[in-house]
Tab-separated table of C-alpha atoms in Angstrom:
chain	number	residue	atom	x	y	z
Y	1	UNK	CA	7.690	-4.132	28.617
Y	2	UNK	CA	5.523	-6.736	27.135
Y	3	UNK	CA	4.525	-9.861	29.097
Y	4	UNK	CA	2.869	-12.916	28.868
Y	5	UNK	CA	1.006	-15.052	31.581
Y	6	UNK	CA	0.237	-18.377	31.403
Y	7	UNK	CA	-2.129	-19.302	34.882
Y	8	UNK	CA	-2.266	-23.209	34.548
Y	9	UNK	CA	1.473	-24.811	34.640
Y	10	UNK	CA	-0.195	-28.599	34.654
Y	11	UNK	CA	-3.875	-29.418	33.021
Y	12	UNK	CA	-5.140	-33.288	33.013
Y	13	UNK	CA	-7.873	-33.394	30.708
Y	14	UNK	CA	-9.534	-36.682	29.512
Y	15	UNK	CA	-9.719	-38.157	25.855
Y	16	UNK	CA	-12.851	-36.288	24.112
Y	17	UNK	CA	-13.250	-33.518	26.972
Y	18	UNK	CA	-13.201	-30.477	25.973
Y	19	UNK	CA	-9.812	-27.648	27.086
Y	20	UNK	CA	-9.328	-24.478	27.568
Y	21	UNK	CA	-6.155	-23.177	28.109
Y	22	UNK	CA	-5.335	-19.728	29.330
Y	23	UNK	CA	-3.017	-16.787	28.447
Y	24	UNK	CA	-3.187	-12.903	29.640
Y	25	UNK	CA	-0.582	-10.711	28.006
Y	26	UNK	CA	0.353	-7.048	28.628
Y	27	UNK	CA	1.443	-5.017	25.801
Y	28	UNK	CA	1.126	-1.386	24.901
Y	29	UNK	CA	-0.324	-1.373	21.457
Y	30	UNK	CA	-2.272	-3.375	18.988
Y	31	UNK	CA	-0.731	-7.103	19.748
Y	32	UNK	CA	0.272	-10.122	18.022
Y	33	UNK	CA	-0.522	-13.409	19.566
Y	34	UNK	CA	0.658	-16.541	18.557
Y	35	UNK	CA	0.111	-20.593	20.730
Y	36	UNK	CA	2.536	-22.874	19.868
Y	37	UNK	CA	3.079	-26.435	20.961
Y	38	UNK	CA	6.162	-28.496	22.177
Y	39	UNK	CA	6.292	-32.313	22.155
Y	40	UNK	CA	9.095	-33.829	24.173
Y	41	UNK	CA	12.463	-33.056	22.908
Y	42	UNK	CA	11.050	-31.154	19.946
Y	43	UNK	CA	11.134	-27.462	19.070
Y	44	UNK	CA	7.949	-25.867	18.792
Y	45	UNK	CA	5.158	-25.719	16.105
Y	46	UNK	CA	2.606	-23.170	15.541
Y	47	UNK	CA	-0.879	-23.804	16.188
Y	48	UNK	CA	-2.587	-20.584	15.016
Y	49	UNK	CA	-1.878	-16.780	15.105
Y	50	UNK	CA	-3.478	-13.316	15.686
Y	51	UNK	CA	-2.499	-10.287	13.561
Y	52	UNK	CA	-5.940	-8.377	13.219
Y	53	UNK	CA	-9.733	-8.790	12.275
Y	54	UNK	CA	-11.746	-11.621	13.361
Y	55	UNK	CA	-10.888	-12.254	17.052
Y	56	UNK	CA	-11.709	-15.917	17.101
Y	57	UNK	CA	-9.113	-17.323	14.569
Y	58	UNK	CA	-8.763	-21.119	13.604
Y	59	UNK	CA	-5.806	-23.220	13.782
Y	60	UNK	CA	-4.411	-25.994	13.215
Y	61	UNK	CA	-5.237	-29.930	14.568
Y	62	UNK	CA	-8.844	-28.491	15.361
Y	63	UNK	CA	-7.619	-25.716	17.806
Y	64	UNK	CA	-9.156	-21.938	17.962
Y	65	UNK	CA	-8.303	-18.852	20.049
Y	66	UNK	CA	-10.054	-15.935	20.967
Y	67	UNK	CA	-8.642	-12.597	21.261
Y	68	UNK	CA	-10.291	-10.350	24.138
Y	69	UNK	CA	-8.576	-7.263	24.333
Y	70	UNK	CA	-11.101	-5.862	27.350
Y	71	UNK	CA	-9.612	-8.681	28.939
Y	72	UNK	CA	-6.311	-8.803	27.799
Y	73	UNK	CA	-6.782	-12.804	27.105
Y	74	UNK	CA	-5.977	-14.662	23.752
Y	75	UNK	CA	-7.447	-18.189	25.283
Y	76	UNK	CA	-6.665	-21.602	23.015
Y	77	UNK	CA	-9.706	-23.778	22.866
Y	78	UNK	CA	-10.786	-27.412	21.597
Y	79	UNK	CA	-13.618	-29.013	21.857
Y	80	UNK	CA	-12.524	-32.817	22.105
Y	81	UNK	CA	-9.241	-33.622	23.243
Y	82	UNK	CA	-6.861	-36.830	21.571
Y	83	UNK	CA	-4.480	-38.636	23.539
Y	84	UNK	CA	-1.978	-37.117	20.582
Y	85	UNK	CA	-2.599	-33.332	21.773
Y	86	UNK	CA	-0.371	-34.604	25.709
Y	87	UNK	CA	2.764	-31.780	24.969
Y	88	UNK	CA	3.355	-28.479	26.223
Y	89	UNK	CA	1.596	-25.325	24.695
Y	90	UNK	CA	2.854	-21.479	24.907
Y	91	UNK	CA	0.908	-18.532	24.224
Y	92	UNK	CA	3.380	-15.618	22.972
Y	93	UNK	CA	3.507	-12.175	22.013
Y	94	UNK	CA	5.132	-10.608	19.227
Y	95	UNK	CA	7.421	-6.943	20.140
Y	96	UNK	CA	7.031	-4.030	17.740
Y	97	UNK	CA	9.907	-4.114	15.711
Y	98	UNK	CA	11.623	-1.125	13.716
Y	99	UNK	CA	10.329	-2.865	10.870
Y	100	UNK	CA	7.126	-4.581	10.434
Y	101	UNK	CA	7.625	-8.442	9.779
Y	102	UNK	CA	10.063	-9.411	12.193
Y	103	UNK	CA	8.880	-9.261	15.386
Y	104	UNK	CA	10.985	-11.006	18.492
Y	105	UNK	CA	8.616	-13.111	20.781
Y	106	UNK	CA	7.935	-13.172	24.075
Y	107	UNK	CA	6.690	-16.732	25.442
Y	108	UNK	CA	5.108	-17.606	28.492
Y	109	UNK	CA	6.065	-20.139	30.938
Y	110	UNK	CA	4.240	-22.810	29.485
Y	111	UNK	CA	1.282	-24.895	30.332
Y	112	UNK	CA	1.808	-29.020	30.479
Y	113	UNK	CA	-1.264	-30.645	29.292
Y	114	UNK	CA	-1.842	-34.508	30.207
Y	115	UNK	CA	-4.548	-36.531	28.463
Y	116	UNK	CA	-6.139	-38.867	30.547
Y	117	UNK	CA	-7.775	-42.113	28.804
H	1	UNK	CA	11.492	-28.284	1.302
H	2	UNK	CA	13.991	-28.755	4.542
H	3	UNK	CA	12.569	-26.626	7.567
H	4	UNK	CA	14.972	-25.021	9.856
H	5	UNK	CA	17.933	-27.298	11.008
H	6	UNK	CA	20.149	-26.977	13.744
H	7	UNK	CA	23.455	-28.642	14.701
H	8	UNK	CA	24.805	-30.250	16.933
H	9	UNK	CA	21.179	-32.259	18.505
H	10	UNK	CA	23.585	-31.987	21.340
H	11	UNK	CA	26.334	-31.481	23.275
H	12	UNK	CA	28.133	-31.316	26.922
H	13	UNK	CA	30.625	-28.674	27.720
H	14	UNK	CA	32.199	-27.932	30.549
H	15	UNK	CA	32.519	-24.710	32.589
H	16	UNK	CA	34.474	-21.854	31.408
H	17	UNK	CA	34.706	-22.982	27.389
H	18	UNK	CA	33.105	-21.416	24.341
H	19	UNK	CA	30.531	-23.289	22.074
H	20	UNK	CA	29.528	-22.491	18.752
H	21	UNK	CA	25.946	-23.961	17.536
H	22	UNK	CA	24.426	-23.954	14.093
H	23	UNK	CA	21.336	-23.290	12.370
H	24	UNK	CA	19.878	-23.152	8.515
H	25	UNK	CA	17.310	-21.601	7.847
H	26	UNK	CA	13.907	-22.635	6.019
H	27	UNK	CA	14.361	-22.259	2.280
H	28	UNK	CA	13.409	-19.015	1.335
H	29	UNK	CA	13.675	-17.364	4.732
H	30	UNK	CA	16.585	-14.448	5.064
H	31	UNK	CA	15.937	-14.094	9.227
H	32	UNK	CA	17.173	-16.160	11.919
H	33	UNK	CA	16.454	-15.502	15.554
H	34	UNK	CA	18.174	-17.501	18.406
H	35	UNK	CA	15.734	-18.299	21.789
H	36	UNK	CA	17.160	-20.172	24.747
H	37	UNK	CA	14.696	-22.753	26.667
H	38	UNK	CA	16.047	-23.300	29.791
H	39	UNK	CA	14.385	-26.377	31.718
H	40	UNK	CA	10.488	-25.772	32.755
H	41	UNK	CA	10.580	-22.406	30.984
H	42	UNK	CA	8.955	-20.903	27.753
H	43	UNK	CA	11.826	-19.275	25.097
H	44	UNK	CA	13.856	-16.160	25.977
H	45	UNK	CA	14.260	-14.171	23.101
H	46	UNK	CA	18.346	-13.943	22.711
H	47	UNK	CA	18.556	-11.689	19.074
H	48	UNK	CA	17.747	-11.892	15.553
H	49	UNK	CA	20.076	-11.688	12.511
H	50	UNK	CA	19.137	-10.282	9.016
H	51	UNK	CA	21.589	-9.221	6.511
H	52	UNK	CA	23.678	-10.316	8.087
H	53	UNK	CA	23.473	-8.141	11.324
H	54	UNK	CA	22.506	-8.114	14.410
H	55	UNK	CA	18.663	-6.152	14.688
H	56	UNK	CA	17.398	-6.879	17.833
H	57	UNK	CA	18.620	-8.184	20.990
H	58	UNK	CA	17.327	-9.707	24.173
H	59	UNK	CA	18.209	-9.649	27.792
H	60	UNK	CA	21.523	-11.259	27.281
H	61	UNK	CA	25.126	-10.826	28.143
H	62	UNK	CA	27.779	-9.919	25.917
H	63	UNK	CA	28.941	-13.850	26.030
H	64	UNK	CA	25.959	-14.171	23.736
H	65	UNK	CA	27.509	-13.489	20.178
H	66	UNK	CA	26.570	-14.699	16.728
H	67	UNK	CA	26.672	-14.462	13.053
H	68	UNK	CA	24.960	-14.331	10.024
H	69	UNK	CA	26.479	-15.673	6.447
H	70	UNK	CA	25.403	-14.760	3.131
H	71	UNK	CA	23.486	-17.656	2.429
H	72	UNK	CA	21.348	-16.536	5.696
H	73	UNK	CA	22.465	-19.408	7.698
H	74	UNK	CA	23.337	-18.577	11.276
H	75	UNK	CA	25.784	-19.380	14.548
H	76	UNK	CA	25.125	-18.701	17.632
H	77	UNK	CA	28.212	-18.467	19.943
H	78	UNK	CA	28.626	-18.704	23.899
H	79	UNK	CA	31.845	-17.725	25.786
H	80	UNK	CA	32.954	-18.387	29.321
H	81	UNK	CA	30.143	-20.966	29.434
H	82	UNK	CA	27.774	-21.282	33.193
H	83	UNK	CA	26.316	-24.025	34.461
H	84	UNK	CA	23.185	-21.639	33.664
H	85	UNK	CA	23.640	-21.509	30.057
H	86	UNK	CA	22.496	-25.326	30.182
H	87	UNK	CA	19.198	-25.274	28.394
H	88	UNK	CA	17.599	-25.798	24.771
H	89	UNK	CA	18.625	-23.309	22.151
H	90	UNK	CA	16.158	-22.926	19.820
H	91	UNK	CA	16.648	-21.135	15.640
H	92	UNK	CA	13.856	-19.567	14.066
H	93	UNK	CA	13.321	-18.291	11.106
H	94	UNK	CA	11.395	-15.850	9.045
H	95	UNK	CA	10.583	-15.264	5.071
H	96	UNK	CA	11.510	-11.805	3.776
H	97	UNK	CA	8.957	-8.831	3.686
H	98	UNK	CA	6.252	-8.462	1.188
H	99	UNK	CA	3.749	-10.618	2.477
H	100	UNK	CA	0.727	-9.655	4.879
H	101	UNK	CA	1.433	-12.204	7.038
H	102	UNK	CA	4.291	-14.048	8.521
H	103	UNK	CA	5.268	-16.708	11.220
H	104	UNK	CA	8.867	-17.666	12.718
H	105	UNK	CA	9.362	-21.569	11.675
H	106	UNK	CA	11.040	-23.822	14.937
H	107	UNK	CA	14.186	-26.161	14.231
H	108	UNK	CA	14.361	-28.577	16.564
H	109	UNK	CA	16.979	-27.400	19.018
H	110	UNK	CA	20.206	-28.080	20.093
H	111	UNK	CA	20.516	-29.496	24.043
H	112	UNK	CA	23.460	-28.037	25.411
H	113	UNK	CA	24.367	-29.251	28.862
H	114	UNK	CA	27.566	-27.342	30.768
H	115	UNK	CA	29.294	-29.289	33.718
C-alpha cells in the first residue's frame, strides 16, 4: 500500500530564511506527487505537482520540489520565507486508479511551519 | 467561476444520529471525492463519485455512504455518528478526462463536531 512520510511535524523558520520541507513516500510504480497547503480553518490549495519529466518542478507563491526517486523523496523548497507562507503543508501521493485521471490521494501527516520575524 | 463549495461550514451532532453534508463541484468538473481531516492529521481518502457511482473507496465503514446527482454535485452521509467521526470533511473535485494533466480542487470543508 502506498504511504507517505512527513519527518518534521513543527518547523520555525525566520522571515527571508530559506525552508526545506521533507516528504518520503512508498509506492510501487511510477508516482504522482502533489504539496498542498492549509491555512487555518481553510481547505487545502495546491502548491505544485509531479506527473513525469523534469524532476524539479515549479510551483506556485515561489515554491519548487524535487523528485528523487533513488531516494524516494519529493522535498518542497523556497528560498526566502514571508511571514504569509505560517500554515500547514502536506506532501501526497496519488493511487493508480482503474482509469487514468482520477487518482485518490494519500496525504501525510502534515508539517506546521511557523515564521519567525 | 465558483470553486468547490461545501455546506453546512458547520455543525454539532450528537452521538448516535445521521448527518448529511454537501458539496458542488468546480464548474466543469464531473468528480467529487470526499476526505476526512480529523484534528492534527493529513486527509483520509473516504471515496470518489463519478457518474454518479461510487469508484473507489477508502478505509471506511459502511456508515460512510454518499451520492452523486446528475448535475455532479455530491452528499456525503454518516450514520450512527462517533465521537470519532468529529473532524473536517473535505470535497474535491476533478475535470473530466481528455487532458494531460489534472489536479483535485479543495472546498473549504465542513467542521463537524459529534457530542
Amino acid at each position: 500500500a502506498q504511504s507517505v512520510t512527513q519527518p518534521d511535524i513543527h518547523i520555525t523558520v525566520s522571515e527571508g530564511a530559506s525552508l526545506e520541507l521533507r516528504c518520503n513516500y512508498s509506492y510501487g510504480a511510477t508516482p504522482y506527487l502533489f504539496w498542498y497547503v492549509q491555512s487555518p480553518g481553510q481547505g487545502l490549495q495546491l502548491l505544485l505537482k509531479y506527473f513525469s519529466g523534469d524532476t524539479l518542478v515549479q510551483g506556485i507563491k515561489g515554491f519548487e520540489a524535487e523528485f528523487k526517486r533513488s531516494q524516494s523523496s519529493f522535498n518542497l523548497r523556497k528560498p526566502s520565507v514571508h511571514w504569509s507562507d505560517a500554515a500547514e503543508y502536506f506532501c501526497a501521493v496519488g493511487s493508480r486508479p482503474m482509469d487514468t485521471g482520477r487518482r485518490a490521494l494519500t496525504f501525510g501527516s502534515g508539517t506546521r511551519l511557523q515564521v519567525q520575524p | 467561476d465558483a470553486g468547490v463549495t461545501q455546506s453546512p461550514t458547520h455543525l454539532i451532532k450528537t452521538r448516535g444520529q445521521q448527518v448529511t453534508l454537501r458539496c458542488s463541484p468546480k464548474s466543469g468538473h464531473d468528480t467529487v471525492s470526499w476526505y476526512q481531516q480529523a484534528l492534527g492529521q493529513g486527509p483520509q481518502f473516504i471515496f470518489q463519485y463519478y457518474e454518479e457511482e461510487e469508484r473507489q473507496r477508502g478505509n471506511f465503514p459502511d456508515r460512510f455512504s454518499g451520492h452523486q446527482f446528475p448535475n455532479y454535485s455530491s452528499e456525503l452521509n454518516v450514520n450512527a455518528l462517533l465521537l470519532g467521526d468529529s473532524a473536517l470533511y473535505l470535497c474535491a473535485s476533478t475535470r473530466p478526462l481528455g487532458g494531460s494533466t489534472y489536479e483535485q480542487y479543495f472546498g473549504p470543508g465542513t467542521r463537524l463536531t459529534v457530542t
